[in-house]
CSV table of C-alpha atoms in Angstrom, one decimal:
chain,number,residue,atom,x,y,z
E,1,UNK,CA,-39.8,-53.2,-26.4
E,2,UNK,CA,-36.2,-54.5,-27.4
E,3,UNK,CA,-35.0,-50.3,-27.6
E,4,UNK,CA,-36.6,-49.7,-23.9
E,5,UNK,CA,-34.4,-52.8,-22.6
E,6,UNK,CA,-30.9,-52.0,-24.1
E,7,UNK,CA,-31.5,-47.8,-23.5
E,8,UNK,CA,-32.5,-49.1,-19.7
E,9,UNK,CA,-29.5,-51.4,-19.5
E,10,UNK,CA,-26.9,-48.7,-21.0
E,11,UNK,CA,-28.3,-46.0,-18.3
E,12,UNK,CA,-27.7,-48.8,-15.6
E,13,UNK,CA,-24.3,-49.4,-16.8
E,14,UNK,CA,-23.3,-45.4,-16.8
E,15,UNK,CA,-25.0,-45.1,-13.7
E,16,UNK,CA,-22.9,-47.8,-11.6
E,17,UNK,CA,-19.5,-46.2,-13.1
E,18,UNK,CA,-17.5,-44.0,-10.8
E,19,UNK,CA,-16.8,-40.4,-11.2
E,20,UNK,CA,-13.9,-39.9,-13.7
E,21,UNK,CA,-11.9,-38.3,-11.0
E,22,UNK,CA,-12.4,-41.5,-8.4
E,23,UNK,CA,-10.9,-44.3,-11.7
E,24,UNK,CA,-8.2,-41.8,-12.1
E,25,UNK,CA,-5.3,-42.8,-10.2
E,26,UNK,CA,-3.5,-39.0,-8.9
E,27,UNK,CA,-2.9,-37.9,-5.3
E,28,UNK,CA,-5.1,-35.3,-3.9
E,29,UNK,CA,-1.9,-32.9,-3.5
E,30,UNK,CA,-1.6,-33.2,-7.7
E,31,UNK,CA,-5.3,-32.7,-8.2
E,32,UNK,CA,-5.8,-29.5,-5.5
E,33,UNK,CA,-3.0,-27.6,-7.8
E,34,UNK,CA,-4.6,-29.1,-10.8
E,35,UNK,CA,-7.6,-26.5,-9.8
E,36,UNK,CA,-5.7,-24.1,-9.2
E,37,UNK,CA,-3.7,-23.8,-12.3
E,38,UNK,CA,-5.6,-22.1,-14.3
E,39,UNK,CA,-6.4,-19.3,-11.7
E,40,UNK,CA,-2.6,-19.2,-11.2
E,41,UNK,CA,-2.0,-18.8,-14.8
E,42,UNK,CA,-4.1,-16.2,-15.4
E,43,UNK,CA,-2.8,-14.3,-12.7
E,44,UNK,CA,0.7,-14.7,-13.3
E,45,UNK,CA,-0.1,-13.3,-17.3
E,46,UNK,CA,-2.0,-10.6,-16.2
E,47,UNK,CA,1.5,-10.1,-13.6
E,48,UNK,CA,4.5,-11.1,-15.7
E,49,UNK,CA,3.1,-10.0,-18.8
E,50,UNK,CA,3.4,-6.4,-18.1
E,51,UNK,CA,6.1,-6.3,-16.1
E,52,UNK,CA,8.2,-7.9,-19.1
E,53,UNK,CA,6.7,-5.4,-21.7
E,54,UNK,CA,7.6,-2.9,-19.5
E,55,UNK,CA,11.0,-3.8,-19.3
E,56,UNK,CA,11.3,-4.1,-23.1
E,57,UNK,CA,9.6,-0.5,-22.9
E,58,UNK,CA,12.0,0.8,-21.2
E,59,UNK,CA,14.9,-0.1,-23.7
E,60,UNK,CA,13.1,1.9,-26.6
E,61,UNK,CA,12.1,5.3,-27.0
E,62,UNK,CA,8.5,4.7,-27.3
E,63,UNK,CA,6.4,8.0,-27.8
E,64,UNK,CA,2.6,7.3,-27.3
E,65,UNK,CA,1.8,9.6,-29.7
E,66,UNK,CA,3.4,7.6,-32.5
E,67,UNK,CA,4.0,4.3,-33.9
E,68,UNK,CA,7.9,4.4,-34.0
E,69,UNK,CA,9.8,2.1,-32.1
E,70,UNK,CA,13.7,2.7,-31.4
E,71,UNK,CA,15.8,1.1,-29.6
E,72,UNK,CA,18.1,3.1,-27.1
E,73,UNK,CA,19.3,0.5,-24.4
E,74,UNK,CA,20.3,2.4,-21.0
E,75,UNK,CA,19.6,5.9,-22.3
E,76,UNK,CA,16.5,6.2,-20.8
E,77,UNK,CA,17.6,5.5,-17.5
E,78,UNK,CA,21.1,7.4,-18.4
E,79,UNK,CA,18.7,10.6,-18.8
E,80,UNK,CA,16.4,9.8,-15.7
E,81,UNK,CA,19.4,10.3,-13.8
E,82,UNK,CA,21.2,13.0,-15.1
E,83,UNK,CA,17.6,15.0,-14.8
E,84,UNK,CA,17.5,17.3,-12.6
E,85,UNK,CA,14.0,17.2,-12.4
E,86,UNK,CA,13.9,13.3,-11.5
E,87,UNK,CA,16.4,14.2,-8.9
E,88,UNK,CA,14.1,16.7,-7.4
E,89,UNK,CA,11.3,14.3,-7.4
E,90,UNK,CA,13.4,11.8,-5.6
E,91,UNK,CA,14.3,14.5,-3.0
E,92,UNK,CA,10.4,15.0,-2.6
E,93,UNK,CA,9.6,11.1,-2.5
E,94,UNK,CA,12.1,10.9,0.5
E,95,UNK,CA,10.9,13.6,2.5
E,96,UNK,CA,7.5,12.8,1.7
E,97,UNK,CA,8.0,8.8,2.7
E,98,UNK,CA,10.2,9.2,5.3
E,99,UNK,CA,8.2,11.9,7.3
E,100,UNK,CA,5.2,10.7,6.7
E,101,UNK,CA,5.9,6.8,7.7
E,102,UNK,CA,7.8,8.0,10.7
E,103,UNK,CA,5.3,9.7,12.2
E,104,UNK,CA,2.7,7.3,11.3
E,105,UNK,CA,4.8,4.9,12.8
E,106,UNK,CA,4.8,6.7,16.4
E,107,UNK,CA,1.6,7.6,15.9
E,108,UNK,CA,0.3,4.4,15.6
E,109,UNK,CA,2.3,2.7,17.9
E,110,UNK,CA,1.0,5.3,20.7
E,111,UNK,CA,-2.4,4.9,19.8
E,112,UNK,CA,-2.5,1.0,20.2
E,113,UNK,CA,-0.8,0.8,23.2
E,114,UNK,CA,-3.8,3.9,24.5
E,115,UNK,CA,-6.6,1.4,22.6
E,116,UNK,CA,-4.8,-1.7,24.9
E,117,UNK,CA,-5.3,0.2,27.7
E,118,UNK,CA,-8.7,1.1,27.7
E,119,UNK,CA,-11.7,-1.1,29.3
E,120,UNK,CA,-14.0,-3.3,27.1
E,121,UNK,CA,-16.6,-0.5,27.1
E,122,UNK,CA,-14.8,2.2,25.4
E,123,UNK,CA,-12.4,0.3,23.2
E,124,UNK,CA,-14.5,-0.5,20.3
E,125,UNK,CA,-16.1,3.3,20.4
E,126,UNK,CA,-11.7,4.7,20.2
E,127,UNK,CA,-11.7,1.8,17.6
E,128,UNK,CA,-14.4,2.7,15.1
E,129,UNK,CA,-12.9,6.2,15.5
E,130,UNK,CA,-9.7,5.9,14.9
E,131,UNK,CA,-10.7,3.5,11.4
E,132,UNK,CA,-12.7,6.1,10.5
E,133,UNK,CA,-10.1,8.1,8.4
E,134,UNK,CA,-8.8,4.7,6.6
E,135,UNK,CA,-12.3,3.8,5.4
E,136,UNK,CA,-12.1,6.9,3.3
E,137,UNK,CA,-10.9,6.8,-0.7
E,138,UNK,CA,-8.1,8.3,-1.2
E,139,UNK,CA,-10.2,10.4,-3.9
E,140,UNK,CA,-12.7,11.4,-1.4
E,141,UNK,CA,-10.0,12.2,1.1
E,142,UNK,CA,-8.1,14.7,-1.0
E,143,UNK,CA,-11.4,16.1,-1.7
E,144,UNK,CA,-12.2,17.0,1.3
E,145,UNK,CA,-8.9,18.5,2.6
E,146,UNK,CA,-9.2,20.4,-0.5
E,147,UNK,CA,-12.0,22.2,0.5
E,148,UNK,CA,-11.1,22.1,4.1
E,149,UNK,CA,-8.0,24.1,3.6
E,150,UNK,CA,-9.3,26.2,1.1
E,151,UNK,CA,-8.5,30.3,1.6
E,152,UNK,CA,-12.0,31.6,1.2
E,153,UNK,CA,-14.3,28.9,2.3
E,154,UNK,CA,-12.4,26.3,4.0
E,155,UNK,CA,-13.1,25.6,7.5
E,156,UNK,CA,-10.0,25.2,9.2
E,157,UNK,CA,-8.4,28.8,8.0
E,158,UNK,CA,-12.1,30.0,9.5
E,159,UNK,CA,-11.2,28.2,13.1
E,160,UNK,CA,-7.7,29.3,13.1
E,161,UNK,CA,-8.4,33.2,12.8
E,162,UNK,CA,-11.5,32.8,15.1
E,163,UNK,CA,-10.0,30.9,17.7
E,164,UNK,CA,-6.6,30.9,17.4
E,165,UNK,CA,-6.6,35.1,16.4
E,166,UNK,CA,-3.0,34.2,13.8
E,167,UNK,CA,-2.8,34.4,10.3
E,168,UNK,CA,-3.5,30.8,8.7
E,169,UNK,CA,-0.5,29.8,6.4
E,170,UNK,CA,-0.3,29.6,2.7
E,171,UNK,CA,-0.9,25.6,2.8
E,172,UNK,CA,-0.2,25.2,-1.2
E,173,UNK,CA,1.8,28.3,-1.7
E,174,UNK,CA,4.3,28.0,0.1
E,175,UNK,CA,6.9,24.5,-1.4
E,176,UNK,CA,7.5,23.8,2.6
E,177,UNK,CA,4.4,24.2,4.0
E,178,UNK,CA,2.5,22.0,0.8
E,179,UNK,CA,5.0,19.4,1.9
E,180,UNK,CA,4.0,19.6,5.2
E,181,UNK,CA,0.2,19.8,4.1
E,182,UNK,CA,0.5,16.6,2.3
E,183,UNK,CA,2.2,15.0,4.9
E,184,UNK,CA,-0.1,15.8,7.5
E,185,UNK,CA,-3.1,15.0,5.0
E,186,UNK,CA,-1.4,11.4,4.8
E,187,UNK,CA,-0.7,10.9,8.3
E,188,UNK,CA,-4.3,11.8,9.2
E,189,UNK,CA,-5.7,9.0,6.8
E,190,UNK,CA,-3.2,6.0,7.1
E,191,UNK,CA,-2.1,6.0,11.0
E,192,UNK,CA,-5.2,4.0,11.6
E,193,UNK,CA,-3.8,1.3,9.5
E,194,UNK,CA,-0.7,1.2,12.2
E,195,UNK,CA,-2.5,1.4,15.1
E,196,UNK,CA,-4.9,-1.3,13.8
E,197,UNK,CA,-1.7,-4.0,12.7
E,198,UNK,CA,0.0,-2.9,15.7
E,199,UNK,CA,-3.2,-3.4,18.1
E,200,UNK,CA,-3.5,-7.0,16.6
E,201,UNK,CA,0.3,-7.8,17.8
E,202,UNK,CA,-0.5,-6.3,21.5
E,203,UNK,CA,-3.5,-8.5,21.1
E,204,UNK,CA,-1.4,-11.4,21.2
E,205,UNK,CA,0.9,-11.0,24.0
E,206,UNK,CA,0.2,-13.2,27.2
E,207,UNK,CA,-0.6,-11.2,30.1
E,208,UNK,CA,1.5,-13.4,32.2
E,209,UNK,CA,4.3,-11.8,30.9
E,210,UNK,CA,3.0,-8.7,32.1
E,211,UNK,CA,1.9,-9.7,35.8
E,212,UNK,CA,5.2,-11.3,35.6
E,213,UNK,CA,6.7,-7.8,35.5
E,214,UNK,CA,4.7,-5.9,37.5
E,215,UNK,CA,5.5,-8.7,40.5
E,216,UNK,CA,9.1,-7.7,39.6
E,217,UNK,CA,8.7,-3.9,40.1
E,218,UNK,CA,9.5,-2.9,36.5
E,219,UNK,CA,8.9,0.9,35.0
E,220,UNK,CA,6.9,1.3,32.4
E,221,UNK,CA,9.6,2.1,29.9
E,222,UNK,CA,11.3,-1.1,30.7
E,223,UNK,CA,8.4,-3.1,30.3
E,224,UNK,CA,7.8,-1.3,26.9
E,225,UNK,CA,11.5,-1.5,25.9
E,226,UNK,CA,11.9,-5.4,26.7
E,227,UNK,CA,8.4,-7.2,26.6
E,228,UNK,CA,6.1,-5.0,24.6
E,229,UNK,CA,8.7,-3.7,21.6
E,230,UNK,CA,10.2,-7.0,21.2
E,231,UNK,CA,6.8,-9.0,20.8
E,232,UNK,CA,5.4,-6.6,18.3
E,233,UNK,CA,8.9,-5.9,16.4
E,234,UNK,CA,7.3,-8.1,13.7
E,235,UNK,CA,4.1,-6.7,13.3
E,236,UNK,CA,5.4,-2.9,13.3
E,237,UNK,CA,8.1,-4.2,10.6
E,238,UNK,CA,4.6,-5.6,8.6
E,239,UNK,CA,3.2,-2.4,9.1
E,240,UNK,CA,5.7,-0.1,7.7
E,241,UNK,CA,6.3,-2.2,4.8
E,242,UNK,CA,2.9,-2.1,3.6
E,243,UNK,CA,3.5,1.9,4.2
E,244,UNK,CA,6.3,2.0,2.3
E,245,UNK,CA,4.9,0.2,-0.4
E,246,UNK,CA,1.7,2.3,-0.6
E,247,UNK,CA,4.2,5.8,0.0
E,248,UNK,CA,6.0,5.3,-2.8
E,249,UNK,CA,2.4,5.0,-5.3
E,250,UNK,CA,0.7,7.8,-3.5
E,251,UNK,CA,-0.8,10.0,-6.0
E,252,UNK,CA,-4.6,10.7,-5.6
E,253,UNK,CA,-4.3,13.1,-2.8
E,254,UNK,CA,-1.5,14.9,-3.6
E,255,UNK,CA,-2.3,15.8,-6.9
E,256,UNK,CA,-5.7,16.5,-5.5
E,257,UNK,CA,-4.5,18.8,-3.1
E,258,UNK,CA,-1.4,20.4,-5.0
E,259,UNK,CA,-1.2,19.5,-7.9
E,260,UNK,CA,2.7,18.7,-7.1
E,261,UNK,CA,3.4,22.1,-7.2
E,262,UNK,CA,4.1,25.1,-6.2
E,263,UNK,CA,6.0,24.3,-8.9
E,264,UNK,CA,7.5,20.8,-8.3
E,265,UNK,CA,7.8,21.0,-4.7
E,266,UNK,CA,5.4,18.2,-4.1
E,267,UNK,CA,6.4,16.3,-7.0
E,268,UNK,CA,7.0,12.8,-6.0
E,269,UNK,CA,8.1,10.1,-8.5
E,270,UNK,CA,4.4,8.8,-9.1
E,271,UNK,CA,3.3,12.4,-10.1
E,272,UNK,CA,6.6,12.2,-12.3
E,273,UNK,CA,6.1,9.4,-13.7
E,274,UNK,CA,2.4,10.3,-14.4
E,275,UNK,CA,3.5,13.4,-16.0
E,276,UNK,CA,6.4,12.2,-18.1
E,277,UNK,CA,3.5,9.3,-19.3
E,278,UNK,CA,0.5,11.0,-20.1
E,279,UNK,CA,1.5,14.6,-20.3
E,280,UNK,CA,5.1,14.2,-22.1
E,281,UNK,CA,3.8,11.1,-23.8
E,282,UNK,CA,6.9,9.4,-23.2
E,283,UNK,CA,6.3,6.1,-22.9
E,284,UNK,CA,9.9,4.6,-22.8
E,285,UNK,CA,11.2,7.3,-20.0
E,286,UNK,CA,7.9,6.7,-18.3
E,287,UNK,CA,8.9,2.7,-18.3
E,288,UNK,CA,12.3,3.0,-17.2
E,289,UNK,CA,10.9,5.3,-14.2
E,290,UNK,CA,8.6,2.8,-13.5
E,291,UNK,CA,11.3,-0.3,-13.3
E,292,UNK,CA,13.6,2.0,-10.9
E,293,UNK,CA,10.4,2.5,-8.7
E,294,UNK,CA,9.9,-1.1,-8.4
E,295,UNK,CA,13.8,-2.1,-7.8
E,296,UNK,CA,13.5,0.5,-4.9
E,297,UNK,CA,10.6,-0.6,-3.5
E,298,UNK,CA,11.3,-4.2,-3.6
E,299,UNK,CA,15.4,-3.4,-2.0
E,300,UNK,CA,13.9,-1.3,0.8
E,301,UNK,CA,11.2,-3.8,1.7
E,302,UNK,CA,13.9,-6.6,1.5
E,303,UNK,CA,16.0,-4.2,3.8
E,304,UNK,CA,13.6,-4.3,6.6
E,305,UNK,CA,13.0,-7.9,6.3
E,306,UNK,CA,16.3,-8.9,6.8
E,307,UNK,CA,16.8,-5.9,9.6
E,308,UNK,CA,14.1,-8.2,11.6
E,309,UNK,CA,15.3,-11.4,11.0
E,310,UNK,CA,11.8,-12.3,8.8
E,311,UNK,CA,12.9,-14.0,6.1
């Protein structure tokens, strides 16, 4: 009888304490980032980890193959840049990047300015279509082009000497035309992300501004050049960065779709880099590659920032 009192009198006291948290005395801006902490430190291990190994990689010559470790400072990047076969690779990641973001760029901003102007009823049909291509994997894209453009089977040589009566080109025999193929391949699957960025921005200009102009007698191309360009200058400058950024690691489809070849015509740095890792087994090369990779993304992206007065 005595035991049922005191274990009902100890569950009375417990039960009239406040939570831990509540007799703690910490402000609720302290406490949120205590919560987060440990999501933030796992993140920023599983980010600055690597990144320093890589850097310390990239000061070695570090075959995969082996367990020897030697240190060699600068001379993997000294050999990066006196190879002539890097330098080609950076001739092929500028065309390719350049091209292929440039025209995605007009693309896209021509296609969201058509979405704009369509009625209610027919913009979300244009919508789903022009998505369509971005839903894709990049695996499954490649795939498909691959097949597409084949010389025996593929579809589009099929329409081009039935319609069209010519001669279909050599689309991965020929180093200019598989640079053009791959550019095309790219610009078919990632305008949509563009037009849909740049679609957003037009969203969000007032149509005052627009009734304002048309009161005023304004062209077109004025009211594109001064309203329109200068409210979405931000968005397009979001746009191409994330383009940039996802140029420069394009690999699936190319490789899919040429290999990087003929020869090393499509070779841009990521199939470099891929081949120099897992084909050369070169693991400090491969590091120092990747490090010059990320400086020039991170300069170029900083570049266009600063060009739009973002930061």
């Amino acid at each position: 009888m005595l035991g049922t009192k005191y274990v009902r009198s100890r569950l009375d006291r417990v039960g009239s304490r406040e939570p831990l948290l509540n007799r703690i005395d910490i402000s609720d801006r302290t406490l949120k980032w205590l919560f987060l902490l440990p999501s933030v430190a796992i993140l920023a291990f599983l980010a600055i980890y690597p990144f320093i190994q890589g850097i310390w990689m990239s000061f070695h010559e570090w075959p995969l193959a082996a367990d020897t470790r030697t240190w060699v400072g600068l001379a993997n990047y000294e050999a990066l840049v006196e190879s002539e076969r890097f330098l080609g690779s950076a001739r092929a990641t500028v065309v390719f990047t350049g091209v292929s973001v440039t025209l995605e760029l007009i693309l896209g901003v021509a296609l969201a300015l058509y979405l704009r102007s369509l009625t209610g009823n027919w913009r979300p049909i244009f919508r789903t279509i022009f998505i369509l291509p971005m839903v894709m994997t990049p695996i499954a894209t490649g795939l498909m082009w691959r097949l597409l453009l084949n010389g025996q089977i593929g579809v589009v040589n099929w329409m081009i000497i039935n319609f069209l009566g010519m001669t279909p080109p050599s689309w991965t025999s020929s180093p200019t035309v598989a640079m053009a193929t791959v550019i095309m391949i790219d610009i078919w699957q990632w305008t949509p992300l563009i037009v849909m960025i740049v679609y957003a921005g037009l969203l969000s200009i007032p149509e005052t501004m627009y009734e304002a102009a048309r009161v005023d007698g304004a062209p077109k191309l004025a009211v594109f050049r001064h309203i329109t360009l200068p409210q979405i200058k931000y968005m397009i400058g979001i746009a191409v960065v994330f383009r940039l950024m996802r140029s420069f690691r394009s690999f699936d489809i190319i490789w899919l779709v040429t290999n990087g070849g003929p020869g090393t015509a499509t070779e841009i740095l990521n199939i470099y880099l891929y081949r120099v890792a897992f084909v050369n087994l070169q693991g400090g090369e491969a590091a120092a590659l990747g490090i010059i990779l990320l400086v020039v993304t991170i300069a170029i992206t900083m570049g266009i920032i600063r060009g739009l007065g973002m930061q």
